[in-house]
Coordinates of C-alpha atoms and ligand atoms in Angstrom, one line a residue:
M8 CA -25.8 18.8 5.1
P9 CA -22.3 18.0 3.9
E10 CA -22.2 15.8 0.9
T11 CA -20.4 12.4 1.2
L12 CA -17.2 11.9 -0.6
L13 CA -16.1 8.4 -1.8
I14 CA -12.7 7.2 -0.9
F15 CA -11.1 5.2 -3.5
D16 CA -8.0 3.5 -2.1
T17 CA -5.3 2.5 -4.6
T18 CA -2.7 1.3 -2.1
L19 CA -2.8 -2.0 -3.6
R20 CA -2.5 -0.9 -7.2
D21 CA -0.8 2.6 -7.7
G22 CA 0.8 2.2 -4.3
E23 CA 2.0 -1.4 -4.6
Q24 CA 3.4 -0.9 -8.1
S25 CA 5.9 1.7 -6.8
P26 CA 9.5 0.3 -6.2
G27 CA 10.0 -1.2 -2.8
C28 CA 6.4 -1.6 -2.0
S29 CA 5.5 -4.8 -3.5
M30 CA 3.4 -7.3 -1.5
N31 CA 2.6 -10.9 -2.0
L32 CA -0.9 -12.4 -2.0
E33 CA -1.3 -12.9 1.7
E34 CA 0.0 -9.4 2.5
K35 CA -2.2 -7.8 0.0
L36 CA -5.3 -9.6 1.6
E37 CA -4.1 -8.6 5.1
M38 CA -4.0 -4.9 3.8
A39 CA -7.3 -5.2 2.1
R40 CA -9.0 -6.4 5.4
Q41 CA -7.6 -3.4 7.1
L42 CA -8.8 -1.0 4.3
D43 CA -12.2 -2.7 4.7
R44 CA -12.1 -2.0 8.5
L45 CA -11.2 1.6 7.5
S46 CA -14.3 1.7 5.6
A47 CA -12.8 2.7 2.3
D48 CA -15.5 2.8 -0.3
I49 CA -13.6 1.4 -3.2
L50 CA -10.5 -0.7 -3.1
E51 CA -8.5 -0.9 -6.3
A52 CA -7.0 -4.2 -5.7
G53 CA -4.5 -4.5 -8.6
F54 CA -3.7 -4.6 -12.4
P55 CA -4.6 -8.1 -13.4
I56 CA -2.9 -8.1 -16.8
A57 CA 0.4 -7.1 -15.2
S58 CA 1.2 -10.5 -13.8
E59 CA -0.5 -13.8 -12.6
G60 CA 0.3 -12.7 -8.9
D61 CA -1.7 -9.4 -9.5
H62 CA -4.6 -11.2 -11.1
D63 CA -4.7 -13.9 -8.3
A64 CA -4.5 -11.2 -5.6
V65 CA -7.4 -9.3 -7.1
R66 CA -9.5 -12.4 -7.4
A67 CA -8.7 -13.4 -3.7
I68 CA -9.6 -9.9 -2.6
A69 CA -12.8 -9.9 -4.7
E70 CA -13.8 -13.2 -3.2
E71 CA -13.2 -12.3 0.5
I72 CA -13.9 -8.6 0.9
R73 CA -17.6 -8.1 0.2
R74 CA -18.5 -4.6 1.4
P75 CA -16.5 -2.1 -0.6
V76 CA -16.4 -1.9 -4.4
I77 CA -13.4 -3.9 -5.6
A78 CA -11.9 -2.3 -8.8
A79 CA -9.2 -3.6 -11.1
L80 CA -7.2 -1.7 -13.6
A81 CA -7.1 -2.3 -17.3
R82 CA -5.6 -0.5 -20.2
A83 CA -8.2 0.4 -22.9
N84 CA -8.1 -2.9 -24.8
Q85 CA -10.1 -6.0 -24.9
L86 CA -7.3 -8.3 -23.6
D87 CA -6.8 -6.2 -20.4
I88 CA -10.4 -5.7 -19.8
D89 CA -11.1 -9.4 -20.1
R90 CA -8.3 -10.2 -17.7
A91 CA -9.6 -7.6 -15.2
W92 CA -13.0 -9.1 -15.4
S93 CA -11.7 -12.5 -15.0
A94 CA -10.3 -11.5 -11.7
L95 CA -13.2 -9.5 -10.6
K96 CA -16.2 -11.3 -11.6
S97 CA -16.8 -13.0 -8.3
A98 CA -16.9 -9.6 -6.4
A99 CA -20.0 -8.6 -4.8
R100 CA -19.5 -5.0 -6.3
P101 CA -17.0 -5.1 -9.1
R102 CA -15.6 -2.2 -11.0
I103 CA -13.6 -2.2 -14.1
H104 CA -11.1 0.8 -14.3
T105 CA -9.9 1.5 -17.8
F106 CA -7.6 4.2 -18.8
L107 CA -5.9 5.6 -21.8
A108 CA -3.4 8.6 -22.1
T109 CA -4.9 11.8 -23.7
S110 CA -2.1 14.4 -23.6
D111 CA -0.6 15.2 -26.8
I112 CA 2.9 14.4 -25.3
H113 CA 1.7 10.7 -24.5
L114 CA -0.1 10.5 -27.9
Q115 CA 3.0 11.5 -29.8
Y116 CA 5.8 9.9 -27.8
K117 CA 4.2 6.8 -26.1
L118 CA 1.1 5.7 -28.1
H119 CA 2.0 7.0 -31.5
K120 CA -1.7 7.5 -32.1
S121 CA -3.8 10.3 -33.6
R122 CA -6.5 12.0 -31.3
E123 CA -9.2 10.3 -33.5
E124 CA -7.7 6.9 -32.8
V125 CA -7.6 7.5 -29.0
L126 CA -11.2 8.6 -29.1
R127 CA -12.3 5.5 -30.8
M128 CA -10.3 3.4 -28.4
I129 CA -12.0 5.1 -25.4
S130 CA -15.4 4.4 -26.8
F131 CA -14.7 0.8 -27.6
A132 CA -12.9 0.1 -24.1
V133 CA -15.6 1.8 -22.0
G134 CA -18.4 0.3 -24.1
Y135 CA -16.8 -3.2 -23.9
A136 CA -16.2 -2.9 -20.1
R137 CA -19.8 -1.8 -19.7
S138 CA -21.0 -5.0 -21.6
L139 CA -19.3 -6.9 -18.8
C140 CA -19.8 -4.8 -15.6
P141 CA -22.3 -2.2 -14.6
D142 CA -19.6 -0.1 -12.8
V143 CA -17.0 1.3 -15.1
E144 CA -14.4 4.0 -14.4
F145 CA -12.4 5.9 -17.0
S146 CA -9.2 7.7 -16.6
P147 CA -7.7 9.9 -19.3
E148 CA -4.1 9.4 -18.2
D149 CA -2.2 12.7 -18.0
A150 CA -5.4 14.7 -17.9
G151 CA -3.5 17.4 -16.2
R152 CA -1.5 18.2 -19.4
T153 CA -4.1 17.3 -21.9
D154 CA -5.5 20.1 -24.2
R155 CA -8.8 21.1 -22.4
S156 CA -11.1 20.9 -25.5
Y157 CA -9.8 17.4 -26.5
L158 CA -10.1 16.3 -22.8
V159 CA -13.8 17.4 -22.9
E160 CA -14.1 15.3 -26.1
C161 CA -12.5 12.2 -24.4
C162 CA -14.7 12.5 -21.4
H163 CA -17.7 12.8 -23.6
A164 CA -16.9 9.6 -25.5
A165 CA -16.4 7.8 -22.2
V166 CA -19.6 9.0 -20.7
E167 CA -21.6 8.2 -24.0
A168 CA -20.0 4.8 -23.9
G169 CA -21.3 4.2 -20.4
A170 CA -18.7 5.3 -17.9
T171 CA -20.1 5.7 -14.3
T172 CA -17.0 7.4 -12.9
L173 CA -14.7 9.8 -14.6
N174 CA -11.3 10.2 -12.9
L175 CA -9.1 13.1 -14.0
P176 CA -5.5 12.2 -13.1
D177 CA -2.6 14.5 -12.6
T178 CA -0.4 11.7 -13.5
V179 CA 2.9 13.5 -13.3
G180 CA 2.0 15.9 -10.4
F181 CA 2.2 19.0 -12.7
C182 CA -0.8 20.9 -11.9
L183 CA -1.2 23.8 -9.5
E184 CA -4.2 24.0 -7.4
P185 CA -6.3 26.5 -9.4
E186 CA -5.5 24.6 -12.6
Y187 CA -6.7 21.4 -11.2
Q188 CA -9.8 22.8 -9.7
Q189 CA -10.7 24.5 -13.1
M190 CA -10.3 21.1 -14.9
F191 CA -13.1 19.7 -12.9
Q192 CA -15.2 22.6 -13.4
D193 CA -14.7 22.7 -17.1
V194 CA -15.5 19.0 -17.5
K195 CA -18.4 19.2 -15.3
A196 CA -19.8 22.2 -17.2
R197 CA -18.8 21.1 -20.8
V198 CA -19.4 17.4 -20.9
P199 CA -23.2 16.3 -21.6
G200 CA -24.5 13.7 -19.1
M201 CA -22.2 14.7 -16.1
E202 CA -25.1 14.6 -13.7
R203 CA -25.0 10.7 -14.1
V204 CA -21.3 10.4 -13.5
V205 CA -19.1 10.7 -10.5
L206 CA -16.0 12.9 -10.9
S207 CA -12.9 11.7 -9.2
T208 CA -9.4 13.1 -8.3
H209 CA -6.1 11.2 -8.7
T210 CA -3.0 13.2 -7.9
H211 CA 0.8 12.6 -7.7
D212 CA 3.2 14.3 -5.4
D213 CA 6.0 15.3 -7.7
L214 CA 5.7 18.9 -6.5
G215 CA 4.5 18.0 -3.0
L216 CA 1.0 19.3 -4.1
A217 CA -1.0 15.9 -4.2
V218 CA -3.1 16.5 -1.1
A219 CA -3.6 20.3 -1.9
N220 CA -4.7 19.4 -5.5
T221 CA -7.0 16.7 -4.2
L222 CA -8.8 19.3 -2.1
A223 CA -8.9 21.5 -5.1
G224 CA -10.4 18.8 -7.1
I225 CA -13.2 18.6 -4.5
R226 CA -13.8 22.3 -4.6
G227 CA -14.2 21.7 -8.5
G228 CA -16.8 19.3 -7.9
A229 CA -15.2 15.9 -7.5
R230 CA -16.9 13.5 -5.3
Q231 CA -14.5 10.6 -5.3
V232 CA -10.8 11.0 -4.4
E233 CA -8.1 8.4 -5.1
C234 CA -5.5 8.0 -2.6
T235 CA -3.0 5.6 -0.8
I236 CA -2.1 4.9 2.7
N237 CA 1.1 6.6 3.8
G238 CA 0.9 8.3 0.3
I239 CA 2.8 5.5 -1.3
G240 CA 2.9 5.4 -5.1
E241 CA 4.8 6.0 -8.4
R242 CA 7.8 8.4 -7.8
A243 CA 6.9 10.9 -5.2
G244 CA 3.7 9.0 -4.4
N245 CA 0.1 9.6 -4.5
A246 CA -2.1 11.7 -2.3
A247 CA -2.0 10.3 1.2
L248 CA -5.3 8.9 2.2
E249 CA -5.0 9.9 5.9
E250 CA -4.0 13.4 5.1
V251 CA -6.9 14.0 2.7
V252 CA -9.4 12.2 5.2
M253 CA -8.2 14.3 8.2
A254 CA -8.1 17.6 6.2
I255 CA -11.7 17.0 5.1
H256 CA -12.7 16.0 8.8
V257 CA -10.9 19.1 10.4
R258 CA -12.1 21.5 7.7
R259 CA -15.4 20.3 6.8
D260 CA -16.6 23.8 7.4
A261 CA -14.8 25.0 4.4
L262 CA -14.9 22.0 2.2
G263 CA -18.7 21.1 2.7
V264 CA -18.1 17.2 2.3
E265 CA -17.5 14.4 4.7
T266 CA -16.2 10.9 4.4
G267 CA -17.3 7.6 5.9
I268 CA -13.8 6.7 6.9
R269 CA -13.3 5.3 10.4
A270 CA -10.5 7.7 11.3
E271 CA -9.3 5.5 14.3
E272 CA -8.2 2.9 11.8
L273 CA -5.9 5.3 10.0
Y274 CA -2.8 4.8 12.4
P275 CA -3.2 0.9 12.4
A276 CA -3.4 1.1 8.5
S277 CA -0.3 3.0 8.4
Q278 CA 1.5 0.7 10.7
L279 CA 0.4 -2.3 9.0
L280 CA 1.5 -1.1 5.6
T281 CA 4.9 -0.2 7.0
R282 CA 5.2 -3.7 8.5
L283 CA 4.2 -5.5 5.3
T284 CA 6.4 -3.3 2.9
G285 CA 9.2 -2.6 5.2
V286 CA 8.8 1.2 4.0
S287 CA 8.4 3.4 7.0
V288 CA 7.1 7.0 6.9
Q289 CA 9.3 9.9 7.9
R290 CA 9.0 11.0 11.6
N291 CA 7.3 14.3 10.8
K292 CA 4.8 12.8 8.4
A293 CA 1.5 14.5 8.8
V294 CA -1.3 12.5 10.8
V295 CA 0.6 9.2 11.1
G296 CA 4.3 10.1 11.7
R297 CA 5.9 9.4 15.0
N298 CA 6.3 13.1 15.9
A299 CA 3.0 14.2 14.4
F300 CA 1.8 14.8 17.9
A301 CA 5.0 15.4 19.7
H302 CA 5.5 18.8 21.3
E303 CA 9.1 19.8 21.8
A304 CA 9.2 23.5 22.4
G305 CA 8.4 24.5 26.1
I306 CA 5.9 27.0 25.2
H307 CA 3.9 24.4 23.2
Q308 CA 4.2 21.8 26.0
D309 CA 2.9 24.3 28.4
G310 CA -0.1 25.2 26.1
V311 CA -0.9 21.6 25.4
L312 CA -0.8 20.8 29.2
K313 CA -3.3 23.7 29.9
N314 CA -5.4 22.6 26.9
A315 CA -4.4 20.4 24.0
I316 CA -6.5 22.6 21.5
T317 CA -3.9 25.2 21.9
Y318 CA -1.4 23.3 19.6
E319 CA -3.3 20.3 18.6
I320 CA -6.0 20.3 15.8
I321 CA -6.4 16.6 15.8
S322 CA -6.0 14.3 18.8
P323 CA -3.8 11.3 18.3
R324 CA -6.7 9.2 19.6
T325 CA -8.9 10.3 16.7
V326 CA -6.5 8.6 14.2
G327 CA -6.0 5.6 16.4
M328 CA -2.5 6.6 17.6
P329 CA -1.7 5.4 21.2
S330 CA -1.5 8.6 23.0
N331 CA 1.4 8.0 25.3
Q332 CA 4.5 5.9 24.8
I333 CA 4.6 4.1 28.1
V334 CA 2.2 1.3 28.0
L335 CA 0.9 -1.4 30.0
G336 CA 2.4 -2.5 33.3
K337 CA 2.7 -6.1 34.5
H338 CA -0.8 -6.0 36.0
S339 CA -2.4 -5.1 32.7
G340 CA -4.8 -7.7 31.2
R341 CA -5.2 -9.5 27.9
H342 CA -7.9 -7.2 26.8
A343 CA -5.7 -4.0 27.2
L344 CA -2.9 -5.9 25.5
M345 CA -5.0 -7.0 22.6
K346 CA -6.4 -3.4 22.2
R347 CA -3.0 -2.0 22.1
Y348 CA -1.9 -4.5 19.4
E349 CA -4.9 -3.5 17.4
E350 CA -3.8 0.1 17.6
L351 CA -0.3 -0.9 16.4
G352 CA -1.9 -2.7 13.3
Y353 CA -1.8 -6.2 14.6
R354 CA -5.0 -8.4 14.6
L355 CA -3.9 -11.3 16.8
T356 CA -5.8 -14.6 17.0
K357 CA -6.8 -15.9 20.4
P358 CA -3.8 -18.3 20.7
E359 CA -1.5 -15.5 19.5
I360 CA -2.9 -13.2 22.2
E361 CA -2.2 -16.0 24.7
R362 CA 1.3 -16.4 23.4
A363 CA 1.9 -12.5 23.4
Y364 CA 0.5 -12.3 27.0
T365 CA 2.9 -14.8 28.3
L366 CA 5.9 -13.1 26.6
F367 CA 4.6 -9.6 27.8
T368 CA 4.4 -10.7 31.5
Q369 CA 7.8 -12.2 31.2
L370 CA 9.3 -9.0 29.8
A371 CA 7.3 -6.8 32.3
D372 CA 9.1 -8.7 35.1
R373 CA 12.5 -7.9 33.6
K374 CA 12.0 -4.5 32.3
K375 CA 10.5 -1.4 34.1
N376 CA 8.8 0.3 31.1
V377 CA 7.3 -1.6 28.3
Y378 CA 7.0 0.5 25.2
D379 CA 5.1 0.0 22.0
E380 CA 8.4 -1.0 20.2
D381 CA 8.8 -3.7 22.9
L382 CA 5.3 -5.1 22.1
I383 CA 6.0 -5.1 18.4
A384 CA 9.3 -7.0 18.9
L385 CA 7.4 -9.5 21.0
V386 CA 5.1 -10.4 18.2
E387 CA 7.7 -10.2 15.5
E388 CA 10.0 -12.4 17.4
G389 CA 7.4 -14.7 18.5
F390 CA 5.1 -15.5 15.6
D391 CA 5.2 -16.4 12.0
H392 CA 3.0 -14.0 10.1
L393 CA 3.5 -15.5 6.7
P394 CA 3.9 -19.2 5.7
E395 CA 7.5 -19.9 6.5
L396 CA 9.3 -22.4 4.4
F397 CA 12.5 -21.9 6.5
T398 CA 12.4 -21.4 10.3
L399 CA 15.4 -20.1 12.1
K400 CA 16.7 -22.5 14.7
L401 CA 20.0 -21.2 15.6
F402 CA 22.0 -18.0 14.8
Q403 CA 25.6 -17.5 16.0
S404 CA 28.0 -15.0 14.8
V405 CA 31.5 -13.9 15.5
S406 CA 32.5 -10.2 14.4
S407 CA 36.0 -9.5 13.7
S408 CA 38.0 -6.3 12.8
D409 CA 40.2 -8.3 10.4
G410 CA 37.5 -8.5 7.7
R411 CA 36.7 -12.2 8.4
S412 CA 33.5 -12.4 10.5
T413 CA 31.7 -15.7 10.6
A414 CA 28.1 -16.8 11.1
T415 CA 26.5 -20.2 11.6
V416 CA 22.8 -20.7 10.9
A417 CA 20.4 -23.6 11.4
L418 CA 17.2 -23.5 9.5
E419 CA 14.3 -26.0 9.7
K420 CA 12.5 -26.9 6.7
D421 CA 9.6 -29.6 6.5
G422 CA 10.7 -31.0 9.9
Q423 CA 14.3 -31.2 8.8
V424 CA 17.2 -29.1 10.2
F425 CA 20.0 -27.8 8.1
Q426 CA 23.1 -26.1 9.3
D427 CA 25.7 -24.1 7.5
S428 CA 28.3 -21.4 8.2
A429 CA 29.9 -18.7 6.0
T430 CA 32.6 -16.0 6.3
A431 CA 32.3 -12.4 5.1
E432 CA 33.5 -8.9 5.9
G433 CA 30.9 -8.2 8.5
P434 CA 28.7 -10.5 10.6
C435 CA 25.4 -9.5 8.9
D436 CA 26.7 -10.5 5.6
A437 CA 28.2 -13.7 6.9
G438 CA 24.6 -14.4 8.3
F439 CA 23.0 -13.7 4.9
R440 CA 25.4 -16.0 3.0
A441 CA 24.9 -18.8 5.6
I442 CA 21.2 -18.6 5.0
D443 CA 21.8 -18.5 1.1
R444 CA 23.9 -21.7 1.4
I445 CA 20.8 -23.5 3.0
T446 CA 18.0 -22.0 1.0
K447 CA 20.0 -22.2 -2.3
T448 CA 18.4 -19.0 -3.5
P449 CA 21.0 -16.3 -3.0
G450 CA 19.7 -12.8 -2.6
A451 CA 21.3 -9.5 -3.5
I452 CA 20.9 -6.8 -0.9
V453 CA 19.2 -3.7 -2.4
D454 CA 18.7 -1.7 0.9
F455 CA 19.7 -2.1 4.5
S456 CA 18.5 0.1 7.2
V457 CA 18.8 0.0 10.9
H458 CA 17.2 2.5 13.4
T459 CA 16.6 2.4 17.0
M460 CA 13.1 2.4 18.4
G461 CA 12.1 3.6 21.8
P462 CA 14.1 5.3 24.4
G463 CA 16.9 4.0 26.8
V464 CA 19.8 1.7 26.4
D465 CA 17.5 -1.3 26.5
G466 CA 15.6 0.0 23.5
V467 CA 15.2 -2.2 20.4
A468 CA 16.4 -1.9 16.9
E469 CA 14.4 -2.1 13.7
V470 CA 16.1 -3.7 10.8
V471 CA 14.7 -3.3 7.2
I472 CA 16.2 -5.3 4.3
R473 CA 15.3 -5.2 0.8
A474 CA 16.8 -8.0 -1.3
R475 CA 16.5 -9.2 -4.9
F476 CA 15.9 -12.8 -5.4
Q477 CA 15.7 -14.1 -9.0
G478 CA 15.1 -10.6 -10.1
I479 CA 12.2 -9.9 -7.8
E480 CA 12.5 -7.6 -4.8
F481 CA 11.3 -8.7 -1.4
A482 CA 11.3 -6.9 1.9
G483 CA 12.1 -8.2 5.4
R484 CA 11.7 -6.3 8.7
F485 CA 12.6 -7.4 12.1
I486 CA 12.7 -5.8 15.5
S487 CA 14.8 -7.0 18.2
H488 CA 17.3 -6.1 21.0
N489 CA 20.0 -7.8 18.9
V490 CA 20.8 -6.0 15.7
V491 CA 22.8 -8.7 14.1
E492 CA 20.3 -11.4 14.7
A493 CA 17.6 -8.9 13.6
A494 CA 19.3 -8.4 10.4
A495 CA 19.5 -12.2 9.9
R496 CA 15.8 -12.7 10.7
A497 CA 14.8 -9.8 8.3
Y498 CA 17.0 -11.2 5.5
L499 CA 15.3 -14.7 6.1
Q500 CA 11.8 -13.2 6.1
A501 CA 12.5 -11.7 2.7
A502 CA 14.1 -15.1 1.5
N503 CA 10.9 -16.8 2.8
K504 CA 8.7 -14.5 0.9
A505 CA 10.7 -15.1 -2.2
A506 CA 10.6 -18.8 -1.8
Y507 CA 6.9 -18.7 -1.1
E508 CA 6.2 -16.6 -4.0
L509 CA 8.4 -18.5 -6.5
R510 CA 6.7 -21.7 -5.3
R511 CA 3.2 -20.3 -5.4
T512 CA 3.6 -19.1 -9.1
A513 CA 5.4 -22.3 -10.1
N514 CA 2.4 -24.3 -8.8
S515 CA -0.3 -21.8 -10.3
P516 CA -2.5 -23.7 -12.7
D517 CA -2.7 -20.9 -15.2
R518 CA 0.7 -19.6 -15.0
S519 CA 1.5 -20.0 -18.6
P520 CA 2.1 -16.6 -20.5
A521 CA -0.8 -15.3 -22.6
P522 CA -1.0 -16.9 -26.0
F523 CA 1.0 -15.3 -28.6
H524 CA -1.7 -13.9 -30.6
E525 CA -2.9 -12.0 -27.6
N526 CA 0.4 -10.5 -27.0
E527 CA 0.4 -9.5 -30.5
L528 CA -3.0 -7.8 -30.1
V529 CA -1.5 -5.8 -27.2
N530 CA 1.6 -4.8 -29.4
R531 CA -0.7 -3.8 -32.2
Y532 CA -2.7 -1.5 -30.1
F533 CA 0.2 -0.3 -27.8
P534 CA 3.5 -0.4 -29.6
G535 CA 6.1 -0.1 -27.0
G536 CA 3.6 -0.9 -24.2
Y537 CA 2.3 1.9 -21.9
Ligands
LIG27 O1 -1.5 8.4 -12.5 C1 -2.4 7.9 -13.3 O2 -2.7 8.5 -14.2 C2 -2.8 6.6 -13.1 C3 -3.9 6.1 -13.9 C4 -3.8 4.7 -14.2 C5 -5.3 6.4 -13.3 O3 -2.5 5.9 -12.0
LIG28 ZN1 -1.4 7.2 -10.5

């Protein structure tokens, strides 16, 4: 009988804190709902001390998502732990996840602490967290580069103080598989009381080994794995949840464990994250990439037509990926349409389905083949997914080769329509500037990408824009047949997110910064932060 492995998803914490992947509260909630549908065992919802936004998002997720354990991250000090607990305490199953670096490199250059001091801090932090919450995870940060005997001492201190899960992170993606596996075997064998504690992996992909090391950790005795959808995370990212889950599913014979993940929700989860962050996965990404199941070579195509198992070890259906690109004719019903949207990561309400259905039948009349990309364009053009402060009413642009393109934009806000124009080198930039003139919160473009989706000259283009407003980066994504308009709408989406976030934090009742003495406490314990 295979043992059950716990899936700890940290998309909303380690994933979200990586550049370009930030999400606002509504987006985090939407993602958390999908992770719940996926049946992740633990959701790490954020790092509450990091910002008011993180704290509020953890609290909102804890209040709404009741099945999985909801975890919040805290450094090993009282202030962080109190903040984590304040966000978590309404959760049905809360977990405080506290961490402290243990490698000599971190002790010497970052913490400026002795090994003894760090040991004391671990005992204090874990014990304090346990006094608030029955479920406490401890992570010796940079465990992969920590002296083994000292790591054993740190783990022992955490277990004695009441840690219920011990996570051994390869924070910088340094370990090779046999080393990572051995670390688990050593901790399991040398730390007293390990039979009461779940061991966990947490790997980063700096050398492209995150998933391989996760599997090595499992072979070494880990029964929880920490991972993120699409592998988003610090630097090169974390272990990709979908890859870990499918490796375990396909090779359970060799690994002897299984997960409770509903694999058919993997592709929708990947799609949803892409939509929310504007960060797409590469086409050849394992499990969820567009080409993950595409067979190009003639020999392969021939084999797959004869029997898919010749070249497919996973069926696209298993991970919830629509198996063919040509979808739905004009005689398809609402149910089929709704199902297809679910596969693409959209949960539409009844009125939204009605709206999508009307648009779909109109499109199916005009267009011979309706592809998934067309369906995405329909909902993205047709609906507001987030509270929109400004709604686009009109967009016109004139592109000129003399470097003086113009755009005119009309935006509606609170029932009033504002119109303005701007001139710039290109039509997209002119559109952005016209929007800025109305919203009065100018953004600086950080990244702008366009790619075509779907085949044929009537295919659609996806525009993803990342722009910085008042120092914070927001993403906008729009899919349309008109690239310039898509750029303006993507930019407006980012501007709306910025306006919404800035307004929300301005209205937050407890937005005032932590009192001075608390900051002082952090500084005293963690000079230079960590
Ligand atoms: O990579 C890491 O060490 C972490 C810890 C906070 C668990 O993300
Ligand atoms: Zn990490």
